[in-house]
Structures are given as C-alpha cells and as structure tokens.
Amino acid sequence: METSVHDEPAVSLPAPVEAAIVAHAHDAAPAECCGLLLGTAAAIVEARRARNVASDATRRYAIDPIEHLAVIRDARRRRLDVVGAYHSHPRSPARPSATDAEEAFSHFLFVIVGLESGTADVRGWRWYEGNFEPVPFVRVK
Ligand SMILES: [Zn+2]
C-alpha cells in the first residue's frame, strides 16, 4: 500500500453549495459546467456559475474571463477569495483528466462533479508537485 507523504488539509463544503454545484452539472449536461468557488483556505462559502466558453464544451471547460473578473471583484468586496473552481465530467468519474492536469496550477482548489454513475460524485483536488492530490471535504450544513 502506498503511503502519501503529503496530506491536503480538509476544506469545509456546505450542503447548499454542493447542491448548487450538482444542480449546475445536471443543467449543463451533456456539456461540462464550470464555475468559481468563493471562500477561504479552510471553507468554501459560495459557488458561482460561470459560462463555459470552451469551443468544445462537451469535452472541456473554460471560464468566461469577464465573469471571472466580476467574481474576483465581488469576492474582494466581501472579504473572500476566489479559492477554486468547479467543473463537471458528464461522462466520466470525478477524477482529473489529462486536460485538467495540463491546465492545473498550485494553490487552487479544483472541484470536479462526476455524473458517470448517474449519482453525482463531488470531489476536491489540489495540484501539488506535479500531481493532483485529493482534498478531503468536511460536509457541513
Ligand atoms: Zn475535467
């Protein structure tokens, strides 16, 4: 059995935020949905939907840069940070794809909703030293 030398700290995920992300994933299918996560390093506070402007939105996502800037400004006003982004995998598990790895960067929480099994699976990931490490969620009300 492999022992991880690096454990990502847990992040709290409120049930209404998780529900909003899952609802967006279902609304957007068969395309991938995407959005931004506001909060702090330890807690997601809000999920904000964004337009997926990728040319092939059924296979990848790109957050509308105009919306991205607006959300950053809104977060700043509310003394929150844009701590991550979410997107969906309509036909595959909630694990980062090769494309996700190509576009990854550090210190950002990547939340993926997998719809493959019919039941939404929501998982968190962080890019650390060339790999995605799972981020455990503490699910709160
Ligand atoms: Zn992906």
GROMACS .gro file of N, CA and C and ligand atoms in nm:
model
  424
    1MET      N    1   0.083  -0.120   0.000
    1MET     CA    2   0.000   0.000   0.000
    1MET      C    3   0.087   0.125   0.000
    2GLU      N    4   0.047   0.220  -0.080
    2GLU     CA    5   0.125   0.343  -0.092
    2GLU      C    6   0.091   0.440   0.021
    3THR      N    7   0.194   0.497   0.080
    3THR     CA    8   0.171   0.596   0.185
    3THR      C    9   0.198   0.734   0.129
    4SER      N   10   0.098   0.821   0.139
    4SER     CA   11   0.115   0.957   0.090
    4SER      C   12   0.200   1.036   0.189
    5VAL      N   13   0.298   1.109   0.136
    5VAL     CA   14   0.382   1.191   0.222
    5VAL      C   15   0.321   1.329   0.241
    6HIS      N   16   0.215   1.354   0.166
    6HIS     CA   17   0.153   1.486   0.171
    6HIS      C   18   0.003   1.472   0.184
    7ASP      N   19  -0.051   1.524   0.292
    7ASP     CA   20  -0.196   1.520   0.309
    7ASP      C   21  -0.252   1.660   0.297
    8GLU      N   22  -0.342   1.677   0.201
    8GLU     CA   23  -0.407   1.806   0.184
    8GLU      C   24  -0.500   1.831   0.302
    9PRO      N   25  -0.497   1.952   0.361
    9PRO     CA   26  -0.591   1.982   0.469
    9PRO      C   27  -0.736   1.981   0.418
   10ALA      N   28  -0.826   1.943   0.505
   10ALA     CA   29  -0.968   1.935   0.469
   10ALA      C   30  -1.026   2.074   0.447
   11VAL      N   31  -1.126   2.079   0.363
   11VAL     CA   32  -1.197   2.205   0.334
   11VAL      C   33  -1.344   2.181   0.363
   12SER      N   34  -1.408   2.275   0.430
   12SER     CA   35  -1.550   2.254   0.459
   12SER      C   36  -1.636   2.293   0.339
   13LEU      N   37  -1.733   2.209   0.313
   13LEU     CA   38  -1.822   2.225   0.198
   13LEU      C   39  -1.967   2.223   0.248
   14PRO      N   40  -2.032   2.340   0.250
   14PRO     CA   41  -2.172   2.344   0.295
   14PRO      C   42  -2.264   2.270   0.198
   15ALA      N   43  -2.363   2.202   0.254
   15ALA     CA   44  -2.458   2.125   0.172
   15ALA      C   45  -2.524   2.209   0.062
   16PRO      N   46  -2.567   2.334   0.089
   16PRO     CA   47  -2.631   2.412  -0.019
   16PRO      C   48  -2.535   2.443  -0.134
   17VAL      N   49  -2.407   2.459  -0.103
   17VAL     CA   50  -2.307   2.486  -0.208
   17VAL      C   51  -2.288   2.361  -0.293
   18GLU      N   52  -2.277   2.247  -0.227
   18GLU     CA   53  -2.262   2.122  -0.301
   18GLU      C   54  -2.385   2.098  -0.388
   19ALA      N   55  -2.503   2.125  -0.334
   19ALA     CA   56  -2.628   2.106  -0.411
   19ALA      C   57  -2.631   2.198  -0.533
   20ALA      N   58  -2.581   2.321  -0.517
   20ALA     CA   59  -2.579   2.416  -0.629
   20ALA      C   60  -2.485   2.369  -0.740
   21ILE      N   61  -2.372   2.315  -0.700
   21ILE     CA   62  -2.275   2.264  -0.798
   21ILE      C   63  -2.333   2.145  -0.875
   22VAL      N   64  -2.396   2.055  -0.802
   22VAL     CA   65  -2.456   1.936  -0.865
   22VAL      C   66  -2.570   1.977  -0.958
   23ALA      N   67  -2.652   2.074  -0.915
   23ALA     CA   68  -2.764   2.121  -1.000
   23ALA      C   69  -2.710   2.180  -1.129
   24HIS      N   70  -2.601   2.256  -1.119
   24HIS     CA   71  -2.541   2.316  -1.238
   24HIS      C   72  -2.489   2.208  -1.334
   25ALA      N   73  -2.428   2.104  -1.276
   25ALA     CA   74  -2.376   1.994  -1.358
   25ALA      C   75  -2.489   1.928  -1.437
   26HIS      N   76  -2.602   1.905  -1.369
   26HIS     CA   77  -2.716   1.844  -1.438
   26HIS      C   78  -2.775   1.937  -1.543
   27ASP      N   79  -2.786   2.066  -1.511
   27ASP     CA   80  -2.841   2.164  -1.605
   27ASP      C   81  -2.757   2.171  -1.733
   28ALA      N   82  -2.625   2.163  -1.717
   28ALA     CA   83  -2.535   2.184  -1.831
   28ALA      C   84  -2.518   2.059  -1.917
   29ALA      N   85  -2.537   1.940  -1.859
   29ALA     CA   86  -2.514   1.815  -1.932
   29ALA      C   87  -2.596   1.814  -2.061
   30PRO      N   88  -2.541   1.766  -2.174
   30PRO     CA   89  -2.417   1.690  -2.185
   30PRO      C   90  -2.289   1.774  -2.190
   31ALA      N   91  -2.301   1.908  -2.178
   31ALA     CA   92  -2.180   1.989  -2.175
   31ALA      C   93  -2.123   1.989  -2.033
   32GLU      N   94  -1.999   2.028  -2.021
   32GLU     CA   95  -1.940   2.045  -1.889
   32GLU      C   96  -1.982   2.182  -1.835
   33CYS      N   97  -2.020   2.185  -1.709
   33CYS     CA   98  -2.047   2.314  -1.644
   33CYS      C   99  -1.917   2.363  -1.582
   34CYS      N  100  -1.914   2.490  -1.547
   34CYS     CA  101  -1.800   2.541  -1.472
   34CYS      C  102  -1.842   2.661  -1.389
   35GLY      N  103  -1.765   2.687  -1.287
   35GLY     CA  104  -1.794   2.800  -1.200
   35GLY      C  105  -1.679   2.822  -1.104
   36LEU      N  106  -1.696   2.923  -1.022
   36LEU     CA  107  -1.589   2.962  -0.929
   36LEU      C  108  -1.635   2.942  -0.786
   37LEU      N  109  -1.539   2.920  -0.699
   37LEU     CA  110  -1.567   2.894  -0.558
   37LEU      C  111  -1.512   3.008  -0.475
   38LEU      N  112  -1.600   3.070  -0.396
   38LEU     CA  113  -1.559   3.177  -0.307
   38LEU      C  114  -1.546   3.123  -0.166
   39GLY      N  115  -1.450   3.176  -0.093
   39GLY     CA  116  -1.437   3.134   0.045
   39GLY      C  117  -1.303   3.170   0.102
   40THR      N  118  -1.254   3.079   0.186
   40THR     CA  119  -1.123   3.094   0.248
   40THR      C  120  -1.047   2.963   0.223
   41ALA      N  121  -0.925   2.956   0.271
   41ALA     CA  122  -0.847   2.834   0.251
   41ALA      C  123  -0.915   2.714   0.316
   42ALA      N  124  -0.987   2.737   0.425
   42ALA     CA  125  -1.045   2.626   0.501
   42ALA      C  126  -1.192   2.599   0.470
   43ALA      N  127  -1.257   2.692   0.401
   43ALA     CA  128  -1.402   2.679   0.385
   43ALA      C  129  -1.451   2.737   0.253
   44ILE      N  130  -1.528   2.659   0.181
   44ILE     CA  131  -1.597   2.711   0.063
   44ILE      C  132  -1.725   2.777   0.115
   45VAL      N  133  -1.752   2.898   0.068
   45VAL     CA  134  -1.868   2.973   0.116
   45VAL      C  135  -1.978   2.978   0.009
   46GLU      N  136  -1.938   2.985  -0.117
   46GLU     CA  137  -2.036   3.003  -0.223
   46GLU      C  138  -1.981   2.951  -0.355
   47ALA      N  139  -2.070   2.896  -0.437
   47ALA     CA  140  -2.035   2.856  -0.573
   47ALA      C  141  -2.104   2.951  -0.669
   48ARG      N  142  -2.028   3.003  -0.764
   48ARG     CA  143  -2.086   3.096  -0.862
   48ARG      C  144  -2.076   3.035  -1.001
   49ARG      N  145  -2.192   3.024  -1.065
   49ARG     CA  146  -2.193   2.971  -1.201
   49ARG      C  147  -2.118   3.063  -1.296
   50ALA      N  148  -2.050   3.005  -1.393
   50ALA     CA  149  -1.986   3.083  -1.499
   50ALA      C  150  -2.018   3.018  -1.632
   51ARG      N  151  -2.009   3.098  -1.737
   51ARG     CA  152  -2.034   3.046  -1.871
   51ARG      C  153  -1.912   2.966  -1.914
   52ASN      N  154  -1.937   2.847  -1.971
   52ASN     CA  155  -1.828   2.767  -2.027
   52ASN      C  156  -1.806   2.814  -2.170
   53VAL      N  157  -1.695   2.884  -2.193
   53VAL     CA  158  -1.669   2.941  -2.326
   53VAL      C  159  -1.575   2.854  -2.410
   54ALA      N  160  -1.550   2.731  -2.366
   54ALA     CA  161  -1.467   2.640  -2.445
   54ALA      C  162  -1.536   2.611  -2.578
   55SER      N  163  -1.456   2.596  -2.685
   55SER     CA  164  -1.516   2.571  -2.816
   55SER      C  165  -1.581   2.433  -2.821
   56ASP      N  166  -1.529   2.338  -2.746
   56ASP     CA  167  -1.593   2.208  -2.734
   56ASP      C  168  -1.631   2.184  -2.587
   57ALA      N  169  -1.744   2.241  -2.550
   57ALA     CA  170  -1.785   2.241  -2.409
   57ALA      C  171  -1.831   2.104  -2.359
   58THR      N  172  -1.844   2.006  -2.452
   58THR     CA  173  -1.878   1.872  -2.405
   58THR      C  174  -1.753   1.797  -2.361
   59ARG      N  175  -1.636   1.852  -2.390
   59ARG     CA  176  -1.512   1.782  -2.357
   59ARG      C  177  -1.419   1.860  -2.265
   60ARG      N  178  -1.443   1.989  -2.251
   60ARG     CA  179  -1.354   2.070  -2.167
   60ARG      C  180  -1.427   2.194  -2.120
   61TYR      N  181  -1.362   2.270  -2.037
   61TYR     CA  182  -1.425   2.393  -1.990
   61TYR      C  183  -1.325   2.507  -1.989
   62ALA      N  184  -1.380   2.626  -2.006
   62ALA     CA  185  -1.302   2.749  -1.993
   62ALA      C  186  -1.397   2.852  -1.934
   63ILE      N  187  -1.360   2.906  -1.821
   63ILE     CA  188  -1.445   3.004  -1.754
   63ILE      C  189  -1.437   3.138  -1.828
   64ASP      N  190  -1.554   3.195  -1.856
   64ASP     CA  191  -1.560   3.325  -1.922
   64ASP      C  192  -1.475   3.426  -1.843
   65PRO      N  193  -1.371   3.482  -1.906
   65PRO     CA  194  -1.279   3.570  -1.832
   65PRO      C  195  -1.345   3.697  -1.777
   66ILE      N  196  -1.448   3.747  -1.847
   66ILE     CA  197  -1.519   3.867  -1.798
   66ILE      C  198  -1.592   3.834  -1.668
   67GLU      N  199  -1.660   3.717  -1.669
   67GLU     CA  200  -1.730   3.675  -1.548
   67GLU      C  201  -1.630   3.648  -1.436
   68HIS      N  202  -1.517   3.592  -1.472
   68HIS     CA  203  -1.414   3.562  -1.373
   68HIS      C  204  -1.370   3.690  -1.300
   69LEU      N  205  -1.346   3.795  -1.375
   69LEU     CA  206  -1.305   3.923  -1.314
   69LEU      C  207  -1.414   3.980  -1.226
   70ALA      N  208  -1.540   3.968  -1.272
   70ALA     CA  209  -1.651   4.021  -1.192
   70ALA      C  210  -1.661   3.947  -1.058
   71VAL      N  211  -1.640   3.816  -1.061
   71VAL     CA  212  -1.648   3.737  -0.938
   71VAL      C  213  -1.531   3.772  -0.845
   72ILE      N  214  -1.414   3.795  -0.902
   72ILE     CA  215  -1.299   3.836  -0.819
   72ILE      C  216  -1.330   3.967  -0.747
   73ARG      N  217  -1.389   4.061  -0.822
   73ARG     CA  218  -1.422   4.191  -0.760
   73ARG      C  219  -1.526   4.175  -0.650
   74ASP      N  220  -1.627   4.092  -0.677
   74ASP     CA  221  -1.733   4.069  -0.578
   74ASP      C  222  -1.674   4.003  -0.453
   75ALA      N  223  -1.585   3.906  -0.473
   75ALA     CA  224  -1.522   3.837  -0.360
   75ALA      C  225  -1.445   3.938  -0.275
   76ARG      N  226  -1.370   4.023  -0.341
   76ARG     CA  227  -1.288   4.121  -0.270
   76ARG      C  228  -1.375   4.211  -0.184
   77ARG      N  229  -1.488   4.257  -0.241
   77ARG     CA  230  -1.582   4.342  -0.165
   77ARG      C  231  -1.629   4.273  -0.039
   78ARG      N  232  -1.645   4.141  -0.049
   78ARG     CA  233  -1.700   4.065   0.065
   78ARG      C  234  -1.589   4.003   0.150
   79ARG      N  235  -1.467   4.045   0.129
   79ARG     CA  236  -1.350   3.995   0.204
   79ARG      C  237  -1.338   3.843   0.193
   80LEU      N  238  -1.368   3.792   0.076
   80LEU     CA  239  -1.348   3.650   0.048
   80LEU      C  240  -1.247   3.639  -0.066
   81ASP      N  241  -1.203   3.519  -0.092
   81ASP     CA  242  -1.115   3.495  -0.205
   81ASP      C  243  -1.182   3.400  -0.304
   82VAL      N  244  -1.138   3.406  -0.427
   82VAL     CA  245  -1.175   3.302  -0.523
   82VAL      C  246  -1.074   3.189  -0.497
   83VAL      N  247  -1.120   3.088  -0.424
   83VAL     CA  248  -1.028   2.984  -0.376
   83VAL      C  249  -1.020   2.864  -0.469
   84GLY      N  250  -1.110   2.860  -0.567
   84GLY     CA  251  -1.107   2.745  -0.655
   84GLY      C  252  -1.210   2.756  -0.765
   85ALA      N  253  -1.221   2.649  -0.840
   85ALA     CA  254  -1.317   2.642  -0.949
   85ALA      C  255  -1.377   2.502  -0.950
   86TYR      N  256  -1.497   2.493  -1.004
   86TYR     CA  257  -1.557   2.360  -1.019
   86TYR      C  258  -1.593   2.339  -1.165
   87HIS      N  259  -1.596   2.213  -1.204
   87HIS     CA  260  -1.649   2.178  -1.336
   87HIS      C  261  -1.700   2.035  -1.330
   88SER      N  262  -1.772   1.997  -1.435
   88SER     CA  263  -1.833   1.864  -1.432
   88SER      C  264  -1.771   1.774  -1.537
   89HIS      N  265  -1.780   1.645  -1.510
   89HIS     CA  266  -1.746   1.541  -1.606
   89HIS      C  267  -1.874   1.463  -1.633
   90PRO      N  268  -1.947   1.502  -1.739
   90PRO     CA  269  -2.077   1.440  -1.763
   90PRO      C  270  -2.069   1.289  -1.789
   91ARG      N  271  -1.959   1.243  -1.847
   91ARG     CA  272  -1.949   1.101  -1.882
   91ARG      C  273  -1.832   1.029  -1.818
   92SER      N  274  -1.769   1.091  -1.721
   92SER     CA  275  -1.653   1.026  -1.660
   92SER      C  276  -1.650   1.055  -1.510
   93PRO      N  277  -1.565   0.983  -1.438
   93PRO     CA  278  -1.562   0.999  -1.292
   93PRO      C  279  -1.510   1.137  -1.247
   94ALA      N  280  -1.524   1.163  -1.119
   94ALA     CA  281  -1.485   1.292  -1.060
   94ALA      C  282  -1.335   1.297  -1.033
   95ARG      N  283  -1.259   1.245  -1.128
   95ARG     CA  284  -1.113   1.249  -1.118
   95ARG      C  285  -1.057   1.336  -1.228
   96PRO      N  286  -0.947   1.408  -1.201
   96PRO     CA  287  -0.891   1.498  -1.302
   96PRO      C  288  -0.852   1.422  -1.429
   97SER      N  289  -0.885   1.483  -1.543
   97SER     CA  290  -0.850   1.424  -1.672
   97SER      C  291  -0.709   1.471  -1.711
   98ALA      N  292  -0.660   1.419  -1.823
   98ALA     CA  293  -0.530   1.463  -1.875
   98ALA      C  294  -0.534   1.612  -1.905
   99THR      N  295  -0.647   1.659  -1.958
   99THR     CA  296  -0.663   1.803  -1.986
   99THR      C  297  -0.657   1.884  -1.857
  100ASP      N  298  -0.724   1.833  -1.753
  100ASP     CA  299  -0.721   1.903  -1.625
  100ASP      C  300  -0.578   1.914  -1.573
  101ALA      N  301  -0.499   1.809  -1.591
  101ALA     CA  302  -0.360   1.811  -1.545
  101ALA      C  303  -0.278   1.912  -1.625
  102GLU      N  304  -0.303   1.919  -1.756
  102GLU     CA  305  -0.230   2.015  -1.840
  102GLU      C  306  -0.256   2.159  -1.797
  103GLU      N  307  -0.378   2.183  -1.749
  103GLU     CA  308  -0.417   2.322  -1.718
  103GLU      C  309  -0.409   2.353  -1.569
  104ALA      N  310  -0.355   2.260  -1.491
  104ALA     CA  311  -0.355   2.278  -1.345
  104ALA      C  312  -0.249   2.377  -1.299
  105PHE      N  313  -0.275   2.435  -1.185
  105PHE     CA  314  -0.175   2.520  -1.120
  105PHE      C  315  -0.194   2.507  -0.969
  106SER      N  316  -0.093   2.552  -0.895
  106SER     CA  317  -0.090   2.530  -0.749
  106SER      C  318  -0.186   2.623  -0.674
  107HIS      N  319  -0.209   2.588  -0.548
  107HIS     CA  320  -0.282   2.672  -0.452
  107HIS      C  321  -0.425   2.700  -0.493
  108PHE      N  322  -0.485   2.617  -0.572
  108PHE     CA  323  -0.621   2.641  -0.618
  108PHE      C  324  -0.697   2.510  -0.598
  109LEU      N  325  -0.819   2.521  -0.552
  109LEU     CA  326  -0.899   2.402  -0.529
  109LEU      C  327  -0.980   2.371  -0.655
  110PHE      N  328  -0.960   2.252  -0.708
  110PHE     CA  329  -1.033   2.210  -0.827
  110PHE      C  330  -1.138   2.109  -0.783
  111VAL      N  331  -1.264   2.148  -0.795
  111VAL     CA  332  -1.373   2.058  -0.758
  111VAL      C  333  -1.432   2.000  -0.886
  112ILE      N  334  -1.445   1.870  -0.888
  112ILE     CA  335  -1.499   1.802  -1.006
  112ILE      C  336  -1.625   1.726  -0.966
  113VAL      N  337  -1.731   1.741  -1.046
  113VAL     CA  338  -1.854   1.665  -1.029
  113VAL      C  339  -1.858   1.558  -1.136
  114GLY      N  340  -1.855   1.433  -1.096
  114GLY     CA  341  -1.868   1.324  -1.192
  114GLY      C  342  -2.012   1.278  -1.196
  115LEU      N  343  -2.065   1.269  -1.320
  115LEU     CA  344  -2.205   1.224  -1.336
  115LEU      C  345  -2.212   1.085  -1.398
  116GLU      N  346  -2.097   1.023  -1.417
  116GLU     CA  347  -2.088   0.896  -1.490
  116GLU      C  348  -2.183   0.790  -1.434
  117SER      N  349  -2.186   0.778  -1.302
  117SER     CA  350  -2.261   0.669  -1.240
  117SER      C  351  -2.410   0.698  -1.229
  118GLY      N  352  -2.452   0.819  -1.268
  118GLY     CA  353  -2.592   0.856  -1.251
  118GLY      C  354  -2.613   0.932  -1.122
  119THR      N  355  -2.534   0.900  -1.021
  119THR     CA  356  -2.538   0.976  -0.896
  119THR      C  357  -2.417   1.069  -0.896
  120ALA      N  358  -2.441   1.196  -0.868
  120ALA     CA  359  -2.332   1.293  -0.871
  120ALA      C  360  -2.229   1.262  -0.763
  121ASP      N  361  -2.104   1.266  -0.803
  121ASP     CA  362  -1.993   1.242  -0.711
  121ASP      C  363  -1.908   1.370  -0.713
  122VAL      N  364  -1.896   1.436  -0.599
  122VAL     CA  365  -1.827   1.564  -0.591
  122VAL      C  366  -1.696   1.546  -0.515
  123ARG      N  367  -1.586   1.575  -0.582
  123ARG     CA  368  -1.455   1.556  -0.518
  123ARG      C  369  -1.365   1.678  -0.538
  124GLY      N  370  -1.277   1.698  -0.441
  124GLY     CA  371  -1.185   1.811  -0.447
  124GLY      C  372  -1.043   1.765  -0.473
  125TRP      N  373  -0.969   1.850  -0.546
  125TRP     CA  374  -0.831   1.817  -0.584
  125TRP      C  375  -0.745   1.940  -0.578
  126ARG      N  376  -0.620   1.921  -0.545
  126ARG     CA  377  -0.525   2.031  -0.550
  126ARG      C  378  -0.398   1.982  -0.618
  127TRP      N  379  -0.342   2.068  -0.703
  127TRP     CA  380  -0.221   2.036  -0.776
  127TRP      C  381  -0.101   2.055  -0.683
  128TYR      N  382  -0.027   1.951  -0.662
  128TYR     CA  383   0.085   1.960  -0.569
  128TYR      C  384   0.202   1.882  -0.625
  129GLU      N  385   0.310   1.952  -0.654
  129GLU     CA  386   0.432   1.890  -0.705
  129GLU      C  387   0.407   1.793  -0.821
  130GLY      N  388   0.332   1.839  -0.917
  130GLY     CA  389   0.315   1.762  -1.040
  130GLY      C  390   0.207   1.657  -1.039
  131ASN      N  391   0.129   1.655  -0.931
  131ASN     CA  392   0.018   1.559  -0.926
  131ASN      C  393  -0.104   1.623  -0.861
  132PHE      N  394  -0.220   1.569  -0.894
  132PHE     CA  395  -0.340   1.609  -0.823
  132PHE      C  396  -0.350   1.526  -0.695
  133GLU      N  397  -0.363   1.595  -0.582
  133GLU     CA  398  -0.384   1.528  -0.454
  133GLU      C  399  -0.529   1.547  -0.413
  134PRO      N  400  -0.592   1.442  -0.361
  134PRO     CA  401  -0.731   1.459  -0.317
  134PRO      C  402  -0.741   1.553  -0.196
  135VAL      N  403  -0.841   1.638  -0.199
  135VAL     CA  404  -0.869   1.728  -0.087
  135VAL      C  405  -0.993   1.676  -0.016
  136PRO      N  406  -0.979   1.635   0.110
  136PRO     CA  407  -1.098   1.585   0.179
  136PRO      C  408  -1.196   1.699   0.212
  137PHE      N  409  -1.324   1.670   0.198
  137PHE     CA  410  -1.427   1.767   0.235
  137PHE      C  411  -1.483   1.735   0.372
  138VAL      N  412  -1.507   1.839   0.450
  138VAL     CA  413  -1.589   1.826   0.570
  138VAL      C  414  -1.725   1.881   0.529
  139ARG      N  415  -1.823   1.793   0.522
  139ARG     CA  416  -1.954   1.837   0.474
  139ARG      C  417  -2.033   1.896   0.590
  140VAL      N  418  -2.069   2.024   0.575
  140VAL     CA  419  -2.140   2.096   0.681
  140VAL      C  420  -2.275   2.145   0.629
  141LYS      N  421  -2.364   2.181   0.721
  141LYS     CA  422  -2.499   2.229   0.683
  141LYS      C  423  -2.497   2.371   0.631
  142ZN      ZN  424  -1.210   1.790  -1.605
   0.00000   0.00000   0.00000
